[in-house]
Coordinates of C-alpha atoms and ligand atoms in Angstrom, one line a residue:
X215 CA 50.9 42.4 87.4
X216 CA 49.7 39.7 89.7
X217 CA 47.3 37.0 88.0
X218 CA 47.0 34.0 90.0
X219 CA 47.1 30.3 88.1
X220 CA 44.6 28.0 89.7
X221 CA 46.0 24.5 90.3
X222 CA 42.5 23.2 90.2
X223 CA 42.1 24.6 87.0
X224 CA 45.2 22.7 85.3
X225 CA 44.0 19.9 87.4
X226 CA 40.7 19.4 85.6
X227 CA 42.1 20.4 82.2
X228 CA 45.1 17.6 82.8
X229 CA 41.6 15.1 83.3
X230 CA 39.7 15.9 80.5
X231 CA 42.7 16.0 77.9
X232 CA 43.9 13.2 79.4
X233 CA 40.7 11.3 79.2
X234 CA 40.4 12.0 74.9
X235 CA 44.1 11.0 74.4
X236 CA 43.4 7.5 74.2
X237 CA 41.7 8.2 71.2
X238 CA 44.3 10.1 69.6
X239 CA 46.7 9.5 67.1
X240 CA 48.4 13.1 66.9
X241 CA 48.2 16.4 68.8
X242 CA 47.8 19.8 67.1
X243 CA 49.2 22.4 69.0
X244 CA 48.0 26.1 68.0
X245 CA 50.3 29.1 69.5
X246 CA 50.5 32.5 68.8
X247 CA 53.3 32.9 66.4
X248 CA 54.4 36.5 68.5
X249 CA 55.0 34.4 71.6
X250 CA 54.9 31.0 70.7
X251 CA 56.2 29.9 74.3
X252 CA 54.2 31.9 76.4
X253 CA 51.4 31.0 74.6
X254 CA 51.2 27.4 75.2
X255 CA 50.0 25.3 78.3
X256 CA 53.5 23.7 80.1
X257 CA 50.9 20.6 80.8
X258 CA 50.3 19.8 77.3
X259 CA 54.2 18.4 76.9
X260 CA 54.0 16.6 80.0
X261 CA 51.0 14.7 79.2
X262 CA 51.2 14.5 75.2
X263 CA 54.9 14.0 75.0
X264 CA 54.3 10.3 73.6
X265 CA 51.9 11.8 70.6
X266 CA 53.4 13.0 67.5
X267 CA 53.0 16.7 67.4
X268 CA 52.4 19.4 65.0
X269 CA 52.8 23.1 66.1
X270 CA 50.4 25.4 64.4
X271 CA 52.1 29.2 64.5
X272 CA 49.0 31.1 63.7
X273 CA 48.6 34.9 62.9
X274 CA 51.6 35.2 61.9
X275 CA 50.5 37.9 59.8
X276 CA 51.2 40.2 63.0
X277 CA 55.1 38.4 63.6
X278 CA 58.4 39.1 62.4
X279 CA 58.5 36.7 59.7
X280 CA 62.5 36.3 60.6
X281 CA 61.3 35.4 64.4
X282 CA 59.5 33.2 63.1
X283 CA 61.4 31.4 60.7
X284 CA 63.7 30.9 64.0
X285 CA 60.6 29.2 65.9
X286 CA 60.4 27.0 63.1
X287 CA 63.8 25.6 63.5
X288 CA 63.3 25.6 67.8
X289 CA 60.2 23.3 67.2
X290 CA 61.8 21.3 64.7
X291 CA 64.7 20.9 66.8
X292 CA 62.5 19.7 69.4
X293 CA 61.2 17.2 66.5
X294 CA 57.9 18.4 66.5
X295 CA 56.3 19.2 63.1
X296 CA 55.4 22.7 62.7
X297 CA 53.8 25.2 60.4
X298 CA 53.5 28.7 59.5
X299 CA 49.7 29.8 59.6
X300 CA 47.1 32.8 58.9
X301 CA 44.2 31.0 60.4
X302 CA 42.4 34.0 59.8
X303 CA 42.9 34.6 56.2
X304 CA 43.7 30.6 55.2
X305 CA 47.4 31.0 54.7
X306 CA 49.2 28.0 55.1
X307 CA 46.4 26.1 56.1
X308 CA 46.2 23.2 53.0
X309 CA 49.4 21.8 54.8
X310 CA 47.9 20.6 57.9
X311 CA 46.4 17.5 56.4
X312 CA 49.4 16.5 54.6
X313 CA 51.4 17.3 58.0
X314 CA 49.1 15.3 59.9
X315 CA 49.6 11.7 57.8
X316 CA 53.4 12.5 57.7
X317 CA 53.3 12.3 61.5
X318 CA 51.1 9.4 61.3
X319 CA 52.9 7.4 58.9
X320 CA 54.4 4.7 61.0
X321 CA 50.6 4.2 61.8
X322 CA 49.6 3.8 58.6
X323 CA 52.4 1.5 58.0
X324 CA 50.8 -0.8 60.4
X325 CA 47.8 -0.9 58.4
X326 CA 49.2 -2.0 55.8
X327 CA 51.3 -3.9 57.1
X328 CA 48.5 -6.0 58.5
X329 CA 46.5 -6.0 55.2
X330 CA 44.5 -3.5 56.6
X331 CA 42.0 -0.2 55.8
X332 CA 43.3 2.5 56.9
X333 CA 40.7 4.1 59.7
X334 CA 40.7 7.9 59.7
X335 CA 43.6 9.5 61.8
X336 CA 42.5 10.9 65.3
X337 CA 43.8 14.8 65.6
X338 CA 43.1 16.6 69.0
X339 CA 43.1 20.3 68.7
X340 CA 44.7 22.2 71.6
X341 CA 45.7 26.0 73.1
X342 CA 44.8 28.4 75.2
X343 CA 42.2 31.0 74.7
X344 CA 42.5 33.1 71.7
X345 CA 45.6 31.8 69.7
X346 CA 42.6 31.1 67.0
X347 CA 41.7 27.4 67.1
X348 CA 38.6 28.3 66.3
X349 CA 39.4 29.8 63.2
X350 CA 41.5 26.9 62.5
X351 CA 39.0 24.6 62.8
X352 CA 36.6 26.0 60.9
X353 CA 38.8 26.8 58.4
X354 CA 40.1 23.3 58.2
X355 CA 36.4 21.5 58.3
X356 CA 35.8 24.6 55.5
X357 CA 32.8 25.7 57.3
X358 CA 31.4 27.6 60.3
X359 CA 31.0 24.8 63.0
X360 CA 32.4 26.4 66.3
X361 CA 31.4 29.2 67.3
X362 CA 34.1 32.0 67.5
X363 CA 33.9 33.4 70.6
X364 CA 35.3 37.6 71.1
X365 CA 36.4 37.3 74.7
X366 CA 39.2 35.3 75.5
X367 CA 38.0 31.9 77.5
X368 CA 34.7 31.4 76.1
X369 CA 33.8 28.0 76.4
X370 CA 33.0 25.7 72.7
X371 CA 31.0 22.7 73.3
X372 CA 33.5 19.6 72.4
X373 CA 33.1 17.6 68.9
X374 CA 34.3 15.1 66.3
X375 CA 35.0 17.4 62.7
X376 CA 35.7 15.4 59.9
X377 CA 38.5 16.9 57.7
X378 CA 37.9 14.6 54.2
X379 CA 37.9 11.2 54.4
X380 CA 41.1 11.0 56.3
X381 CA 41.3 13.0 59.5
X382 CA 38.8 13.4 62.1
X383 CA 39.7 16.5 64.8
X384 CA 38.7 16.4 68.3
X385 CA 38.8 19.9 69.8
X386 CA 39.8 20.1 73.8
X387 CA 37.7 19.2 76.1
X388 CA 37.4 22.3 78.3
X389 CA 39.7 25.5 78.6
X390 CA 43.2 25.3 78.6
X391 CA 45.0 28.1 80.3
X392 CA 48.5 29.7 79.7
X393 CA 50.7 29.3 82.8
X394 CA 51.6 32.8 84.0
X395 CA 55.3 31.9 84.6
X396 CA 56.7 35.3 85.1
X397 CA 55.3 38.6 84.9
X398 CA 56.7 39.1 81.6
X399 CA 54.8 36.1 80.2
X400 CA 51.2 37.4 81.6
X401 CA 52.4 40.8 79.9
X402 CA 52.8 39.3 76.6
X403 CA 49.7 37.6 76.9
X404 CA 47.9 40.5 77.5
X405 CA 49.4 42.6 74.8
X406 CA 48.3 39.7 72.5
X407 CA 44.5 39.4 73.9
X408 CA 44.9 36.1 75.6
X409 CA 43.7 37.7 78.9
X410 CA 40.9 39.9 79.6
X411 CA 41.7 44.0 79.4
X412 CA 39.8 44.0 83.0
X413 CA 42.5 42.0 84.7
X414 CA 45.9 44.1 83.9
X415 CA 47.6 47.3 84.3
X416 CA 47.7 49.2 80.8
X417 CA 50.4 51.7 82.0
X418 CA 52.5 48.4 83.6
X419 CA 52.3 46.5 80.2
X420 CA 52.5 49.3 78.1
X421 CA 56.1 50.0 79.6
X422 CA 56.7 46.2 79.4
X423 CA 56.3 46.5 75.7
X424 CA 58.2 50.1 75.1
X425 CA 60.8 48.6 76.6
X426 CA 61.1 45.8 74.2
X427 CA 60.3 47.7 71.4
X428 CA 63.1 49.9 72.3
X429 CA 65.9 47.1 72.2
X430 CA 64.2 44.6 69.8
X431 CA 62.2 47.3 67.1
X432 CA 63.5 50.7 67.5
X433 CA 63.0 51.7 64.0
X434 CA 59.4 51.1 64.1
X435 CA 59.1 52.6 66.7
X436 CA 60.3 55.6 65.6
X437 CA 58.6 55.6 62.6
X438 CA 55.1 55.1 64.2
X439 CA 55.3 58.3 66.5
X440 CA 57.6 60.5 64.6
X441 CA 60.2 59.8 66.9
X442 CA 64.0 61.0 65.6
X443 CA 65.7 59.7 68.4
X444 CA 64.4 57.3 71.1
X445 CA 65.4 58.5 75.0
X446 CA 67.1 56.3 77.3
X447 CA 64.3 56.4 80.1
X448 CA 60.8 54.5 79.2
X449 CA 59.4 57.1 81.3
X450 CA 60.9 60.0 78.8
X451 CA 59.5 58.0 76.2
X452 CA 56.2 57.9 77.4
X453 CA 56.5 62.0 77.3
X454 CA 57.9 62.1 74.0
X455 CA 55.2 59.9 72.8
X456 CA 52.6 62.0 75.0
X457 CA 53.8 65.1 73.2
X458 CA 53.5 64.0 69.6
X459 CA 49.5 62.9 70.1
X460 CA 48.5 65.7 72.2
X461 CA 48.1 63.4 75.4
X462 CA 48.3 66.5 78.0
X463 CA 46.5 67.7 80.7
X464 CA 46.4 71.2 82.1
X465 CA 49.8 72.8 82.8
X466 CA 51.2 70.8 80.3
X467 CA 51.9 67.9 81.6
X468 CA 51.5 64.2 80.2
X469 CA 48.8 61.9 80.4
X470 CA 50.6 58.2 80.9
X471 CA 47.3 57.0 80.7
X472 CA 46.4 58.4 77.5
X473 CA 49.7 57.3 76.1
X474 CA 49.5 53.7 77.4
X475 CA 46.1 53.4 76.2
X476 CA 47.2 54.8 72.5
X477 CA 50.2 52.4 71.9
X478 CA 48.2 49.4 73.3
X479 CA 45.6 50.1 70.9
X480 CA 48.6 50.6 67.9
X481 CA 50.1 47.4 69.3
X482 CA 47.0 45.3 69.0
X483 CA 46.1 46.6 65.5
X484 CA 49.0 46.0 63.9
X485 CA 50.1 49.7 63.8
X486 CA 53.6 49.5 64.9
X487 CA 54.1 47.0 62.0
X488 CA 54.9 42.9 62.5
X489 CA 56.3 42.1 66.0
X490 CA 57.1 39.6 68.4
X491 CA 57.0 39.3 71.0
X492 CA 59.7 36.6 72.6
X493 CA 62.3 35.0 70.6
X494 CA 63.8 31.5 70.6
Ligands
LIG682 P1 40.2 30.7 70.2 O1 39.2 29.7 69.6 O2 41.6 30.1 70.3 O3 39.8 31.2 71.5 O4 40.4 31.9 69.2 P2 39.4 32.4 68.0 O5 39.4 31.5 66.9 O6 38.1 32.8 68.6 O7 40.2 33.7 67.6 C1 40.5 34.8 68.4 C2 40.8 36.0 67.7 O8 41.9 35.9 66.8 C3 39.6 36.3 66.7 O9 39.5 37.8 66.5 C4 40.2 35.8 65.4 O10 39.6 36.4 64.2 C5 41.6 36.2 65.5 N1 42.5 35.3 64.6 C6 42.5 34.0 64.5 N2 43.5 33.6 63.6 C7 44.1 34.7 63.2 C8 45.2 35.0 62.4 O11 45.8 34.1 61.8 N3 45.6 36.3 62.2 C9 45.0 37.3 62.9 N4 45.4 38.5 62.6 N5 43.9 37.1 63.7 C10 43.5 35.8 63.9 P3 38.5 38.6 67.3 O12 37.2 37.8 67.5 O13 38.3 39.9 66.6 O14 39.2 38.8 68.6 P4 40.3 39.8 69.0 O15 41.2 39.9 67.8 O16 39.6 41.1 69.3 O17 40.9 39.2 70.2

């Protein structure tokens, strides 16, 4: 898979986030808690690396809560502030706030040190298409404000939310695309939705991700095609897989595309249980 990474593109995002972080007192980082490296921006740590940061891990309703319990500890290590979150379903979400003024809390020292009110803290929201910011940020403000867009790289017009009293939220100027390191990283991102079905192979990612599954998940695997053994070959999967859902074409043989297309499909609707994707 081939997916080219515009350097004007990071060059004008580098500008605009650049521009707000004057203004900011802490950056919120959402990723995809299935690939929670792949799914970030490589510019956002060279450019934010003076701003306390909290790491939101959202949908992690579709991880491997033990993966993700390691991520935890690989931010942490990194001394970032981090959370577990179900953007979607408001799970972990109450913490952010609290997060946030623990972060801040030197700055608010200041304050009072000085005798002074403390003005609300300054949040920018950042990540790349589709890890849900959205969904945090209208969860977070409690009501529908951005609009959610379904295609990944919709552009949200850019806006101050007040969060209480206490924290206002900027959310990023402009798009922020994920870096497509290796091809490994754009097929992650496409298994996850971050990139647009038109612009990858199904059949390449598909053996991408049997190929992990095989190592990392066998058993669910297994379980999810009726599978009693898994063969050594991803292509002799893909047969063993074709043969179970009836994927064939005349004179018996397999349709690869058929099969890629079914255990993409499982993949992204949960139906091969939690996963993730990449691993500290
Ligand atoms: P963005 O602003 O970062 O681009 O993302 P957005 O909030 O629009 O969310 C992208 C998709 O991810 C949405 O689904 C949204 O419902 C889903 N989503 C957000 N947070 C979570 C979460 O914690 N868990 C799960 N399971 N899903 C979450 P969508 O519009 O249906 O898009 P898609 O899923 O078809 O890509």
């Amino acid at each position: 898979m081939t997916i080219q990474w515009y350097p004007g593109h990071m060059a004008k995002a580098k500008r605009q986030v650049l521009e707000k972080l004057k203004l900011i007192d802490v950056v919120i980082e959402v990723v995809d808690a299935r690939i929670p490296l792949s799914s970030r921006n490589p510019m956002v740590d060279e450019i934010t690396s003076h701003k306390p940061r909290l790491v939101l891990l959202n949908k992690s309703d579709l991880a491997d809560q033990a993966v993700t319990d390691k991520w935890v500890t690989y931010f942490e290590d990194k001394g970032w502030a981090s959370l577990v979150i179900d953007a979607q379903r408001g799970k972990g979400m109450k913490e952010i706030p609290l997060k946030v003024k623990e972060l801040c809390k030197p700055l608010l020292d200041k304050f009072a040190a000085k005798g002074m009110n403390p003005r609300a803290l300054r949040a920018l929201i950042l990540g790349i298409p589709n890890v849900g910011k959205s969904t945090v940020i209208n969860r977070i403000a409690n009501k529908k404000i951005t609009k959610i867009g379904d295609r990944p790289g919709v552009t949200k017009s850019q806006q101050w939310i007040k969060v209480g009293k206490e924290i206002e939220l900027l959310d990023t100027p402009g798009i922020l695309w994920p870096k497509f390191e290796d091809q490994d990283v754009g097929f992650r991102l496409a298994l996850t939705g971050a990139i647009k079905e038109e612009i990858f192979d199904f059949q390449e990612t598909v053996v991408f991700l049997l190929d992990y599954l095989k190592k990392n998940y066998p058993e669910k695997l297994k379980n999810r095609y009726n599978l009693t053994e898994l063969p050594e070959e991803v292509g002799e999967l893909f047969d063993a897989i074709g043969k179970r859902r009836g994927c064939l074409v005349p004179g018996g043989i397999v349709d690869y595309d058929r099969v890629a297309e079914i255990v993409f499909r499982d993949f992204r609707q949960g139906k091969l249980g939690t996963i993730s994707l990449e691993r500290p």
